[in-house]
Amino acid sequence: MGFSSIEAKELVDAISERHLLGHGAGRLVLELAKSKGIDIRAAGGELLAGRYWDDLPL
Amino acid sequence: MRLDPDRKLDLEEVLSDLDQYRPKRKGWVWRQKIADHRIGPFVYKDTAENLERSVPLPAASHFGGIDPQADVVVTTEIASGRFEDDLRRMRMAAWHGADHIMVIRTTGQSHIDGLIEGTPEGIGGVPITRKQVRATRKALDAIEEEVGRPINFHSYVSGVAGPEIAVLFAEEGVNGAHQDPQYNVLYRDVNMHRSFVDAAESKKLLADGNILQLDGAHNANATAREAWKVTPELFVQHAINTAYSRGVGMSAEQIALSTVPPTAPPAPKLRLDLPYAVALRELFEGYKFRAQQNTRYMEADTMETTVTHVLDTLISRLAPSDIQSTITPDEGRNIPWHYNNVAGLNAARQTLMGIDGIDELLELRGDGAFRRQVRELKERAVLFLQEILDDGGYYEAVGAGQFVDSGYYPARSADGIVRDPAGGDGAGTVIRREPDYGAPVCSHFGDNVYAQGPGKPCAAYGGCTLCDDSIIQYIDEVDSSDTVTERLRSPLADRAAGLLRPEVEKHGDGVVCVTLFVPAAPDIAEAAALEMARHMGLAEPEIMSRRIMHPAEGSVFEIKGLLDLAIEIGQLPMPDKKALLPETEIESWARPRKPVVIAATVGEDEHSVGLHEILDIKHGGIEKYGFRCRFLGTSVSAEHLLDVAEETGASAVLISTIVTHEHVHEQQMRELDALARKRGLREKLVLIAGGAQVSDELARASGMDAGFGRGTKGHDVASFLVAAMREK
């Protein structure tokens, strides 16, 4: 999806810690990007910064 | 990037702009067989296209320098730990017929959950990273243009980061990969459930990327104590991985079964290994076969290993195979040296060329003990598989230690590898997908909300890295203390300063190998050999191979040591090397003209062996080109030589002069020149002198047209004669 291996690992770890991996890390990032009108890398960056976790489309 | 065959690979150019580099092509390439292929004086049955550039086998010089290429892909395995050194080895290997370069991965990488970035140095192999893969692909893209044949680049999709590595390989143009979840389970203790789930994802990527898959069954007979007894299990391992791969969606032609003849002489190799090889091909008809060479019974003797590998290659042709892998003959004693990759490749291509067209000569028997053995092996394998099913499946079978047991199934030795289905690396990390699970990427295995409709799963955001490689994130280095730039600093400084050091593995490592025979009992001989190596100036001498010739008469040793010495290229005495005329050109000039050459050993000198080597057709002398030679004998005077030259209308006089005390050889040359001038013959005659102490410079200074010293061949003299006679 265009994340580096280091970014991808951090994202997956963060999503796994919140027990959300069953929904698909890629799906959560993509749907967040769509709902916020930002690009995918920006959405990943927001999650890594601790933002928007409550806005994830579950 | 373009390579010049006369220049070394420019490593700085390879490493420059890697963030922008994209592979020239993707996917696996087979060689194309050419029926009844005429190459030089022969017609071949089992060959493919010739290379544009290569180093032929040594004996090819007798057949016009031909270099036929077998119709099977030929593999070499490379991994010094430093990929930057391996690139030069790959180039040498490609020039010796390799078109499948397998990069062995550093041992610990299987246990790292995620990609490694940068270019750290590895142990027992290379850390597989994006930068390393990209640089290697870039070098191979240039090397394949240099030799004129596509080169398949190969590594491993295994360990707990298997799927990530498969994505990397699909993105970066890797053409072949090992992928077998059983390998993870048995040899890397990765959790079984994780391994099989990961394998589905990895195989889907390989399938879509047209990356050839090799399985891992051959590792069992590299591991088992009695390798020929695990053969029934090998069929089972091949079957499990093959069925799983087909289930994921891989086509038969993308699946290569990796197989090794399990024994080595003095075991009765063909009788044990050939039925197994044939049974395997029959059971798995329609799949590809990668024939590996035996590593299980390799010792330190490279000649012994080479003979085993020749027999392995014969079995590959009889069975037959699609890929011939080669093993370096020194793998039994050290991490392979680069010139031994070439030695292994040459043993395979020499064998493959020697047995070209063997199907026209031999047919395997359809009856008798051979066929009974083939059938028995299949029966044992089917019973093994049946028992696994009866006992609850694969996980239970591995938990019970049924794999890599050295008993000949159904016999059991209770020494198999035991793994806990709930244990191992990555245990408990498999997560069930929710009904809304989605992964907006291509080549993703299984249920996925984005793959339900038409169009690509990644369409929503413009394309994943498999569809749009411009979004791949390239990370150059992570560990600033262990980078390729840092490691290359000293080698590149040496190169810039024109310094040369010997090497076998890594740039300028200084390692040399000497062979010594010592005429004493083994223990004394060994101690003496090491002492001799120290006196040669070798640091850290170490015996690599010892072979007893006789318990009392002596042993021969191969000793490696370090030669701490750099040679300045600029200071090397470089003799002028004149280009020789081609043999066909010499003959087409000489044969119709029949030039007469008078030859003799001059002065009080009874040596004539060297001169005969230059004249006689049997020794490759100048007679073979059509020169008419008259040898007048030994201790012949200059006067007599010129008498005969005049009578016969000779074009040249060759004198051999061996005795050199008080510079008698110089006097003889001057005398011949002076007498020829006095008699008015000098303009007509080419005068040549030869001998152990004669140099071209000395001979010319002494009135000759040329002089030839030690190591001269008929071709050297004939080439000079034709050039000189043309001028007269």
PDB file of N, CA, C and O in Angstrom, chain B residues 618-651:
ATOM      1  N   LYS B 618      53.424 -34.395 -33.741  1.00  0.00           N
ATOM      2  CA  LYS B 618      52.887 -35.114 -32.590  1.00  0.00           C
ATOM      3  C   LYS B 618      52.822 -34.225 -31.345  1.00  0.00           C
ATOM      4  O   LYS B 618      51.986 -34.413 -30.480  1.00  0.00           O
ATOM      5  N   HIS B 619      53.721 -33.264 -31.274  1.00  0.00           N
ATOM      6  CA  HIS B 619      53.732 -32.377 -30.107  1.00  0.00           C
ATOM      7  C   HIS B 619      53.058 -31.040 -30.397  1.00  0.00           C
ATOM      8  O   HIS B 619      53.222 -30.078 -29.653  1.00  0.00           O
ATOM      9  N   GLY B 620      52.337 -30.973 -31.482  1.00  0.00           N
ATOM     10  CA  GLY B 620      51.687 -29.705 -31.810  1.00  0.00           C
ATOM     11  C   GLY B 620      52.660 -28.721 -32.438  1.00  0.00           C
ATOM     12  O   GLY B 620      52.479 -27.509 -32.376  1.00  0.00           O
ATOM     13  N   GLY B 621      53.735 -29.246 -33.040  1.00  0.00           N
ATOM     14  CA  GLY B 621      54.763 -28.389 -33.631  1.00  0.00           C
ATOM     15  C   GLY B 621      54.353 -27.828 -34.977  1.00  0.00           C
ATOM     16  O   GLY B 621      53.246 -28.069 -35.482  1.00  0.00           O
ATOM     17  N   ILE B 622      55.299 -27.084 -35.587  1.00  0.00           N
ATOM     18  CA  ILE B 622      54.956 -26.291 -36.778  1.00  0.00           C
ATOM     19  C   ILE B 622      54.680 -27.142 -38.015  1.00  0.00           C
ATOM     20  O   ILE B 622      54.064 -26.680 -38.965  1.00  0.00           O
ATOM     21  N   GLU B 623      55.109 -28.410 -38.002  1.00  0.00           N
ATOM     22  CA  GLU B 623      54.800 -29.321 -39.121  1.00  0.00           C
ATOM     23  C   GLU B 623      53.308 -29.361 -39.426  1.00  0.00           C
ATOM     24  O   GLU B 623      52.908 -29.500 -40.566  1.00  0.00           O
ATOM     25  N   LYS B 624      52.510 -29.258 -38.372  1.00  0.00           N
ATOM     26  CA  LYS B 624      51.067 -29.458 -38.558  1.00  0.00           C
ATOM     27  C   LYS B 624      50.427 -28.359 -39.414  1.00  0.00           C
ATOM     28  O   LYS B 624      49.327 -28.538 -39.925  1.00  0.00           O
ATOM     29  N   TYR B 625      51.120 -27.233 -39.575  1.00  0.00           N
ATOM     30  CA  TYR B 625      50.557 -26.157 -40.386  1.00  0.00           C
ATOM     31  C   TYR B 625      50.996 -26.261 -41.853  1.00  0.00           C
ATOM     32  O   TYR B 625      50.580 -25.458 -42.684  1.00  0.00           O
ATOM     33  N   GLY B 626      51.909 -27.218 -42.164  1.00  0.00           N
ATOM     34  CA  GLY B 626      52.359 -27.382 -43.542  1.00  0.00           C
ATOM     35  C   GLY B 626      53.803 -26.980 -43.776  1.00  0.00           C
ATOM     36  O   GLY B 626      54.275 -26.994 -44.918  1.00  0.00           O
ATOM     37  N   PHE B 627      54.521 -26.603 -42.707  1.00  0.00           N
ATOM     38  CA  PHE B 627      55.953 -26.309 -42.865  1.00  0.00           C
ATOM     39  C   PHE B 627      56.689 -27.624 -43.131  1.00  0.00           C
ATOM     40  O   PHE B 627      56.367 -28.654 -42.548  1.00  0.00           O
ATOM     41  N   ARG B 628      57.685 -27.596 -44.029  1.00  0.00           N
ATOM     42  CA  ARG B 628      58.521 -28.776 -44.282  1.00  0.00           C
ATOM     43  C   ARG B 628      59.763 -28.645 -43.409  1.00  0.00           C
ATOM     44  O   ARG B 628      60.608 -27.783 -43.676  1.00  0.00           O
ATOM     45  N   CYS B 629      59.869 -29.458 -42.416  1.00  0.00           N
ATOM     46  CA  CYS B 629      60.960 -29.308 -41.463  1.00  0.00           C
ATOM     47  C   CYS B 629      62.052 -30.338 -41.712  1.00  0.00           C
ATOM     48  O   CYS B 629      61.763 -31.512 -41.924  1.00  0.00           O
ATOM     49  N   ARG B 630      63.305 -29.888 -41.665  1.00  0.00           N
ATOM     50  CA  ARG B 630      64.431 -30.830 -41.737  1.00  0.00           C
ATOM     51  C   ARG B 630      65.279 -30.627 -40.499  1.00  0.00           C
ATOM     52  O   ARG B 630      65.861 -29.569 -40.293  1.00  0.00           O
ATOM     53  N   PHE B 631      65.325 -31.676 -39.685  1.00  0.00           N
ATOM     54  CA  PHE B 631      66.106 -31.608 -38.461  1.00  0.00           C
ATOM     55  C   PHE B 631      67.476 -32.234 -38.727  1.00  0.00           C
ATOM     56  O   PHE B 631      67.564 -33.388 -39.116  1.00  0.00           O
ATOM     57  N   LEU B 632      68.526 -31.463 -38.557  1.00  0.00           N
ATOM     58  CA  LEU B 632      69.861 -31.933 -38.931  1.00  0.00           C
ATOM     59  C   LEU B 632      70.598 -32.609 -37.784  1.00  0.00           C
ATOM     60  O   LEU B 632      71.699 -33.111 -37.988  1.00  0.00           O
ATOM     61  N   GLY B 633      70.035 -32.618 -36.613  1.00  0.00           N
ATOM     62  CA  GLY B 633      70.676 -33.309 -35.504  1.00  0.00           C
ATOM     63  C   GLY B 633      71.239 -32.350 -34.472  1.00  0.00           C
ATOM     64  O   GLY B 633      70.876 -31.172 -34.435  1.00  0.00           O
ATOM     65  N   THR B 634      72.133 -32.865 -33.659  1.00  0.00           N
ATOM     66  CA  THR B 634      72.699 -32.070 -32.572  1.00  0.00           C
ATOM     67  C   THR B 634      74.155 -31.735 -32.875  1.00  0.00           C
ATOM     68  O   THR B 634      74.800 -32.376 -33.709  1.00  0.00           O
ATOM     69  N   SER B 635      74.659 -30.708 -32.211  1.00  0.00           N
ATOM     70  CA  SER B 635      76.037 -30.241 -32.382  1.00  0.00           C
ATOM     71  C   SER B 635      76.359 -29.936 -33.843  1.00  0.00           C
ATOM     72  O   SER B 635      77.387 -30.330 -34.376  1.00  0.00           O
ATOM     73  N   VAL B 636      75.460 -29.285 -34.513  1.00  0.00           N
ATOM     74  CA  VAL B 636      75.602 -28.958 -35.932  1.00  0.00           C
ATOM     75  C   VAL B 636      76.263 -27.576 -36.053  1.00  0.00           C
ATOM     76  O   VAL B 636      75.942 -26.663 -35.298  1.00  0.00           O
ATOM     77  N   SER B 637      77.164 -27.445 -37.035  1.00  0.00           N
ATOM     78  CA  SER B 637      77.845 -26.158 -37.203  1.00  0.00           C
ATOM     79  C   SER B 637      76.983 -25.189 -37.997  1.00  0.00           C
ATOM     80  O   SER B 637      76.115 -25.611 -38.784  1.00  0.00           O
ATOM     81  N   ALA B 638      77.235 -23.907 -37.836  1.00  0.00           N
ATOM     82  CA  ALA B 638      76.494 -22.874 -38.564  1.00  0.00           C
ATOM     83  C   ALA B 638      76.736 -23.045 -40.072  1.00  0.00           C
ATOM     84  O   ALA B 638      75.809 -22.858 -40.881  1.00  0.00           O
ATOM     85  N   GLU B 639      77.909 -23.420 -40.415  1.00  0.00           N
ATOM     86  CA  GLU B 639      78.264 -23.610 -41.822  1.00  0.00           C
ATOM     87  C   GLU B 639      77.378 -24.681 -42.469  1.00  0.00           C
ATOM     88  O   GLU B 639      76.808 -24.482 -43.539  1.00  0.00           O
ATOM     89  N   HIS B 640      77.285 -25.834 -41.799  1.00  0.00           N
ATOM     90  CA  HIS B 640      76.482 -26.934 -42.336  1.00  0.00           C
ATOM     91  C   HIS B 640      75.007 -26.535 -42.444  1.00  0.00           C
ATOM     92  O   HIS B 640      74.343 -26.824 -43.440  1.00  0.00           O
ATOM     93  N   LEU B 641      74.537 -25.855 -41.423  1.00  0.00           N
ATOM     94  CA  LEU B 641      73.138 -25.396 -41.430  1.00  0.00           C
ATOM     95  C   LEU B 641      72.859 -24.553 -42.685  1.00  0.00           C
ATOM     96  O   LEU B 641      71.858 -24.757 -43.380  1.00  0.00           O
ATOM     97  N   LEU B 642      73.759 -23.631 -42.965  1.00  0.00           N
ATOM     98  CA  LEU B 642      73.537 -22.714 -44.087  1.00  0.00           C
ATOM     99  C   LEU B 642      73.735 -23.434 -45.431  1.00  0.00           C
ATOM    100  O   LEU B 642      73.055 -23.111 -46.404  1.00  0.00           O
ATOM    101  N   ASP B 643      74.636 -24.445 -45.455  1.00  0.00           N
ATOM    102  CA  ASP B 643      74.792 -25.251 -46.675  1.00  0.00           C
ATOM    103  C   ASP B 643      73.458 -25.888 -47.054  1.00  0.00           C
ATOM    104  O   ASP B 643      72.990 -25.801 -48.184  1.00  0.00           O
ATOM    105  N   VAL B 644      72.849 -26.531 -46.050  1.00  0.00           N
ATOM    106  CA  VAL B 644      71.588 -27.245 -46.325  1.00  0.00           C
ATOM    107  C   VAL B 644      70.486 -26.237 -46.659  1.00  0.00           C
ATOM    108  O   VAL B 644      69.668 -26.467 -47.561  1.00  0.00           O
ATOM    109  N   ALA B 645      70.485 -25.114 -45.968  1.00  0.00           N
ATOM    110  CA  ALA B 645      69.466 -24.091 -46.234  1.00  0.00           C
ATOM    111  C   ALA B 645      69.568 -23.624 -47.685  1.00  0.00           C
ATOM    112  O   ALA B 645      68.551 -23.446 -48.378  1.00  0.00           O
ATOM    113  N   GLU B 646      70.778 -23.454 -48.135  1.00  0.00           N
ATOM    114  CA  GLU B 646      71.002 -22.979 -49.508  1.00  0.00           C
ATOM    115  C   GLU B 646      70.558 -24.031 -50.527  1.00  0.00           C
ATOM    116  O   GLU B 646      69.851 -23.727 -51.478  1.00  0.00           O
ATOM    117  N   GLU B 647      70.955 -25.301 -50.260  1.00  0.00           N
ATOM    118  CA  GLU B 647      70.609 -26.405 -51.179  1.00  0.00           C
ATOM    119  C   GLU B 647      69.106 -26.570 -51.317  1.00  0.00           C
ATOM    120  O   GLU B 647      68.585 -26.841 -52.391  1.00  0.00           O
ATOM    121  N   THR B 648      68.398 -26.437 -50.197  1.00  0.00           N
ATOM    122  CA  THR B 648      66.963 -26.751 -50.194  1.00  0.00           C
ATOM    123  C   THR B 648      66.097 -25.521 -50.463  1.00  0.00           C
ATOM    124  O   THR B 648      64.875 -25.639 -50.545  1.00  0.00           O
ATOM    125  N   GLY B 649      66.714 -24.360 -50.572  1.00  0.00           N
ATOM    126  CA  GLY B 649      65.931 -23.135 -50.766  1.00  0.00           C
ATOM    127  C   GLY B 649      65.068 -22.832 -49.560  1.00  0.00           C
ATOM    128  O   GLY B 649      63.906 -22.403 -49.690  1.00  0.00           O
ATOM    129  N   ALA B 650      65.620 -23.068 -48.369  1.00  0.00           N
ATOM    130  CA  ALA B 650      64.837 -22.902 -47.137  1.00  0.00           C
ATOM    131  C   ALA B 650      64.464 -21.437 -46.900  1.00  0.00           C
ATOM    132  O   ALA B 650      65.141 -20.518 -47.375  1.00  0.00           O
ATOM    133  N   SER B 651      63.359 -21.266 -46.167  1.00  0.00           N
ATOM    134  CA  SER B 651      62.910 -19.916 -45.812  1.00  0.00           C
ATOM    135  C   SER B 651      63.361 -19.518 -44.419  1.00  0.00           C
ATOM    136  O   SER B 651      63.355 -18.336 -44.078  1.00  0.00           O
TER     137      SER B 651
END
